CSV table of N, CA and C in Angstrom, one decimal:
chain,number,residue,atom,x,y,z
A,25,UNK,N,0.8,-1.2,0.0
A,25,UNK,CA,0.0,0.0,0.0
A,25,UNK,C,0.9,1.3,0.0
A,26,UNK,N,1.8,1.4,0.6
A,26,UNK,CA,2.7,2.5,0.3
A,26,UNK,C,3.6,2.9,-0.3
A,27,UNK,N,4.0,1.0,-1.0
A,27,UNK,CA,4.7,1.8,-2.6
A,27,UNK,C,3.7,2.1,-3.4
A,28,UNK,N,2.4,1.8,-3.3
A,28,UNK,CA,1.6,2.2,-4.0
A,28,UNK,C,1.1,3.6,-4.2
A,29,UNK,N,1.1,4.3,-3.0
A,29,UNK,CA,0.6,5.2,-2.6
A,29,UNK,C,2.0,6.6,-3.2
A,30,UNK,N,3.4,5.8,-2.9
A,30,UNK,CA,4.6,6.4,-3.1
A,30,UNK,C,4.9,6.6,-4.5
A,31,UNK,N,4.5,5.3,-5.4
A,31,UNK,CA,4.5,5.4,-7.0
A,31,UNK,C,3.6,6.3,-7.6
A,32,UNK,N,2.1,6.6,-6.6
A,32,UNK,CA,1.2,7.8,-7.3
A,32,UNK,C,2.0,9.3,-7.1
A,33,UNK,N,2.0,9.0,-6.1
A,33,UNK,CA,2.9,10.4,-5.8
A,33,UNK,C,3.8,11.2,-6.6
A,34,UNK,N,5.0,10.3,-7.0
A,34,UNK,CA,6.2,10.1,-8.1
A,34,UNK,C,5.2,10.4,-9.5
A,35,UNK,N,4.7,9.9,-9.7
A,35,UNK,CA,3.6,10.0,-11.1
A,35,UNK,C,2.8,11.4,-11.2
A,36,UNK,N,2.2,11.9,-9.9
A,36,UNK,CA,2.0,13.0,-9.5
A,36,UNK,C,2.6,14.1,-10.3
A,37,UNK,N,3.8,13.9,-8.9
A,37,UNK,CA,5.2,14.9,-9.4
A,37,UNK,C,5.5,15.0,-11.0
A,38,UNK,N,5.5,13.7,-11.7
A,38,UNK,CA,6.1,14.1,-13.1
A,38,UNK,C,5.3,14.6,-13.6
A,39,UNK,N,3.9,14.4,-13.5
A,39,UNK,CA,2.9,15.1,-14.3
A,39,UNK,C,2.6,16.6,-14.5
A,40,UNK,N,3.2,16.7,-12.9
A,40,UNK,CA,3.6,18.4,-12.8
A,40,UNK,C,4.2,19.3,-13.2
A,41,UNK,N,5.8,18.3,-13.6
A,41,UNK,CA,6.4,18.4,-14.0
A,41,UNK,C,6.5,19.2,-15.5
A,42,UNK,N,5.7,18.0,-16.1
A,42,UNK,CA,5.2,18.5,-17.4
A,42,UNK,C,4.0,19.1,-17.9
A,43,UNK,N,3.3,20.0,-16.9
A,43,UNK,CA,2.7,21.1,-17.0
A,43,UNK,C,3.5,22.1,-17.0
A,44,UNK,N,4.0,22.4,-15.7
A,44,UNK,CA,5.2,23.3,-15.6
A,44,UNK,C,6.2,23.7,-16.5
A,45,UNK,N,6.9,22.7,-17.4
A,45,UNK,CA,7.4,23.3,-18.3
A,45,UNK,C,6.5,24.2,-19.7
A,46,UNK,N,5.4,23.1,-19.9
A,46,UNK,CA,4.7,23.9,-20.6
A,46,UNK,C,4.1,25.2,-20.2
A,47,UNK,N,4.0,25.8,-19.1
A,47,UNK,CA,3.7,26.9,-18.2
A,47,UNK,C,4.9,27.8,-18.1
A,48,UNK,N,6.1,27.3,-17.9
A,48,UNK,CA,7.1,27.9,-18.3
A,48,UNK,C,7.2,28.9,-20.0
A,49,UNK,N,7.4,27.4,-20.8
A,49,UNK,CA,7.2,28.1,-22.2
A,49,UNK,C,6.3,28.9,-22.5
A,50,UNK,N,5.2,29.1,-22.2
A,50,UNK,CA,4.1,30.7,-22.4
A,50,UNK,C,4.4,31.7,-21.4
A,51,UNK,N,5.0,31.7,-20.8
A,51,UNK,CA,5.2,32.8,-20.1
A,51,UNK,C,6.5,33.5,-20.5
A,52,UNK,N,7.8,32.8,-20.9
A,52,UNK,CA,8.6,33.4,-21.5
A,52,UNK,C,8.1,33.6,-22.7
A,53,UNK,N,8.0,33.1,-23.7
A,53,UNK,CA,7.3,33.7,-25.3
A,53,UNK,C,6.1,35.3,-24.8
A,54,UNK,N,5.9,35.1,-23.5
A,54,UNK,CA,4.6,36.7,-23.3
A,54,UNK,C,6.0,37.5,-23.0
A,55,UNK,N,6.6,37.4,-22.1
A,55,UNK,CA,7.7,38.1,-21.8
A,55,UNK,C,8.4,38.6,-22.9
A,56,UNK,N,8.8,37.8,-23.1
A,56,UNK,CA,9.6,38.0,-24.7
A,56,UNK,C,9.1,38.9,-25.8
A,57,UNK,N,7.7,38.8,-25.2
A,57,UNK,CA,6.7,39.3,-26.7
A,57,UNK,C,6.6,40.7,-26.3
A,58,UNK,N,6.2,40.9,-25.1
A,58,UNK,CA,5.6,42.0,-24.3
A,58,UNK,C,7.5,43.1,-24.5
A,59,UNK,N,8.4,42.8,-24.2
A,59,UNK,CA,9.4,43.3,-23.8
A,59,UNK,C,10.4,43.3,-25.1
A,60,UNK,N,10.0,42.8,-26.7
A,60,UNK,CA,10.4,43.4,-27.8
A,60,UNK,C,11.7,42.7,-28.0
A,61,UNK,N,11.9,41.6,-27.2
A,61,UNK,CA,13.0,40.9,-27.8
A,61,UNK,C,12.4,39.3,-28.1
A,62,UNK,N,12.0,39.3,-29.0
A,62,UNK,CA,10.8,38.0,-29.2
A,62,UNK,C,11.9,38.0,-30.7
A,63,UNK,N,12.4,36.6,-31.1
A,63,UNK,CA,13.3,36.2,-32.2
A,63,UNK,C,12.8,35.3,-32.8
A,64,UNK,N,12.8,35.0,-34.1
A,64,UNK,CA,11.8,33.5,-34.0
A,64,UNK,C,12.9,32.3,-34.3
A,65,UNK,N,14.2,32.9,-34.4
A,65,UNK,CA,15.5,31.5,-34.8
A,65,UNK,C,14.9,31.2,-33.4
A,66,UNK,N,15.1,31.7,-32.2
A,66,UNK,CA,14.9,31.2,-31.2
A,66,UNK,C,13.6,30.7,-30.6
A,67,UNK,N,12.8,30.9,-31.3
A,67,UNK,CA,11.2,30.0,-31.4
A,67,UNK,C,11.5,28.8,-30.8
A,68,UNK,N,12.1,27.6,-31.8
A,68,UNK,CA,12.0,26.3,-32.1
A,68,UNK,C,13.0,25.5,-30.8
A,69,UNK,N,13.9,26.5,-30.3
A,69,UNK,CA,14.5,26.5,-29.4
A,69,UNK,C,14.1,26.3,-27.9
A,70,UNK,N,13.1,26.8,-28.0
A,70,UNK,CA,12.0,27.4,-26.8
A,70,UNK,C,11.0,26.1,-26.7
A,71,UNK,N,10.4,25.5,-27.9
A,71,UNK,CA,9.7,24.9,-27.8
A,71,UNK,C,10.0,23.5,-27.9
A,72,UNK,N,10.9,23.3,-28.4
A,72,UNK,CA,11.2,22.3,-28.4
A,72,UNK,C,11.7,22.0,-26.6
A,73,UNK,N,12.7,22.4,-26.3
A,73,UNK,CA,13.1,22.5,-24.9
A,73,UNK,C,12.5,22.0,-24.3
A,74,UNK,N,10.9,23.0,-24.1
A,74,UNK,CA,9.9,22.8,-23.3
A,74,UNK,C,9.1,21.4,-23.8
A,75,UNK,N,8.5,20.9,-25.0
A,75,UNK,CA,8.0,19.9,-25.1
A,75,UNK,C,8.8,18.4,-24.9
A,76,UNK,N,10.3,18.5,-25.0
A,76,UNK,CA,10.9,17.7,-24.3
A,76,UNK,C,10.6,17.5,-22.9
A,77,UNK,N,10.7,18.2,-22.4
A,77,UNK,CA,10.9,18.4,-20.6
A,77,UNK,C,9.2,18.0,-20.4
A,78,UNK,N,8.0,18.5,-21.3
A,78,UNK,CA,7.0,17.3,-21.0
A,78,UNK,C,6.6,16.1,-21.3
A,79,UNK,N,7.2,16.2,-22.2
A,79,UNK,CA,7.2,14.5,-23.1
A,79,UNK,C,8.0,13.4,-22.3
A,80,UNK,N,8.7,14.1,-21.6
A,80,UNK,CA,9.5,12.9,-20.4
A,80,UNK,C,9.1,12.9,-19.3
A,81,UNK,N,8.5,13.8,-19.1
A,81,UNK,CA,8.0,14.1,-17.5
A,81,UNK,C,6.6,13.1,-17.6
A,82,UNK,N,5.9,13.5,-18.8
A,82,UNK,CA,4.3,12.7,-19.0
A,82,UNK,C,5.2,11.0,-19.0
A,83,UNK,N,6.3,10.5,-20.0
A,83,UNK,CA,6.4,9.0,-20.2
A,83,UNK,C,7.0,8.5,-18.8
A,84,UNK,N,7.4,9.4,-18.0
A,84,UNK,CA,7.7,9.1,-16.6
A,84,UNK,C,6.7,8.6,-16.1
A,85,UNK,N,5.9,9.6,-15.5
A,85,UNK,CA,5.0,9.3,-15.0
A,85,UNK,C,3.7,7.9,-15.2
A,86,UNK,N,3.4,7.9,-16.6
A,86,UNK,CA,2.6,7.3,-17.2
A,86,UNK,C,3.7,5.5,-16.6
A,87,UNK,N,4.8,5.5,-17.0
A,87,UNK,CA,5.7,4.4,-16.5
A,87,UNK,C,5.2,4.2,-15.3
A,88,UNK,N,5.8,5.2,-14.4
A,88,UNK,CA,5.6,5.1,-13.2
A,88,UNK,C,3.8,4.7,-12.6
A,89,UNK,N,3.0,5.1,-13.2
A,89,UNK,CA,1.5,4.6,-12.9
A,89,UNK,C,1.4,2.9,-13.3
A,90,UNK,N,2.0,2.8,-14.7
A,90,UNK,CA,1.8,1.0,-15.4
A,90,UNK,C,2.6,0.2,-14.3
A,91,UNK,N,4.0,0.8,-13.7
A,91,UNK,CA,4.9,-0.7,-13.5
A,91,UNK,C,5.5,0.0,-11.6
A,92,UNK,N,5.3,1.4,-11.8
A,92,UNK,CA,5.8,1.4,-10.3
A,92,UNK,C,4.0,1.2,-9.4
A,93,UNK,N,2.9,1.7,-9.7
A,93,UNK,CA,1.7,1.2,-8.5
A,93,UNK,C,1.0,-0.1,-9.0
């Protein structure tokens, strides 16, 4: 019951994880936008970054739900 409880938790966290970066990524591109130094070479840079950092955080977690509870 409490690795069970400990694997949701872990699964939790990554899922947070990968909100957060995506929550990251819109707020720098407003920043960026608002404050006139918005580049677009550095677009792809930005987002890519950030949909890594969810894309591993979600196959974490999703792992961690199938094989850690």
């Amino acid at each position: 019951m409490l690795l069970h409880t400990g694997g949701n938790l872990i699964a939790g966290f990554f899922m947070f994880w990968g909100l957060f970066s995506l929550g990251v990524l819109l707020v720098m591109l407003i920043v960026l936008k608002m404050r006139g130094r918005y580049k677009t070479r550095q677009l792809p840079v930005y987002i890519l970054f950030s949909l890594l950092l969810g894309a591993l955080s979600f196959g974490l977690s999703i792992w961690v739900f199938m094989y850690g509870g």
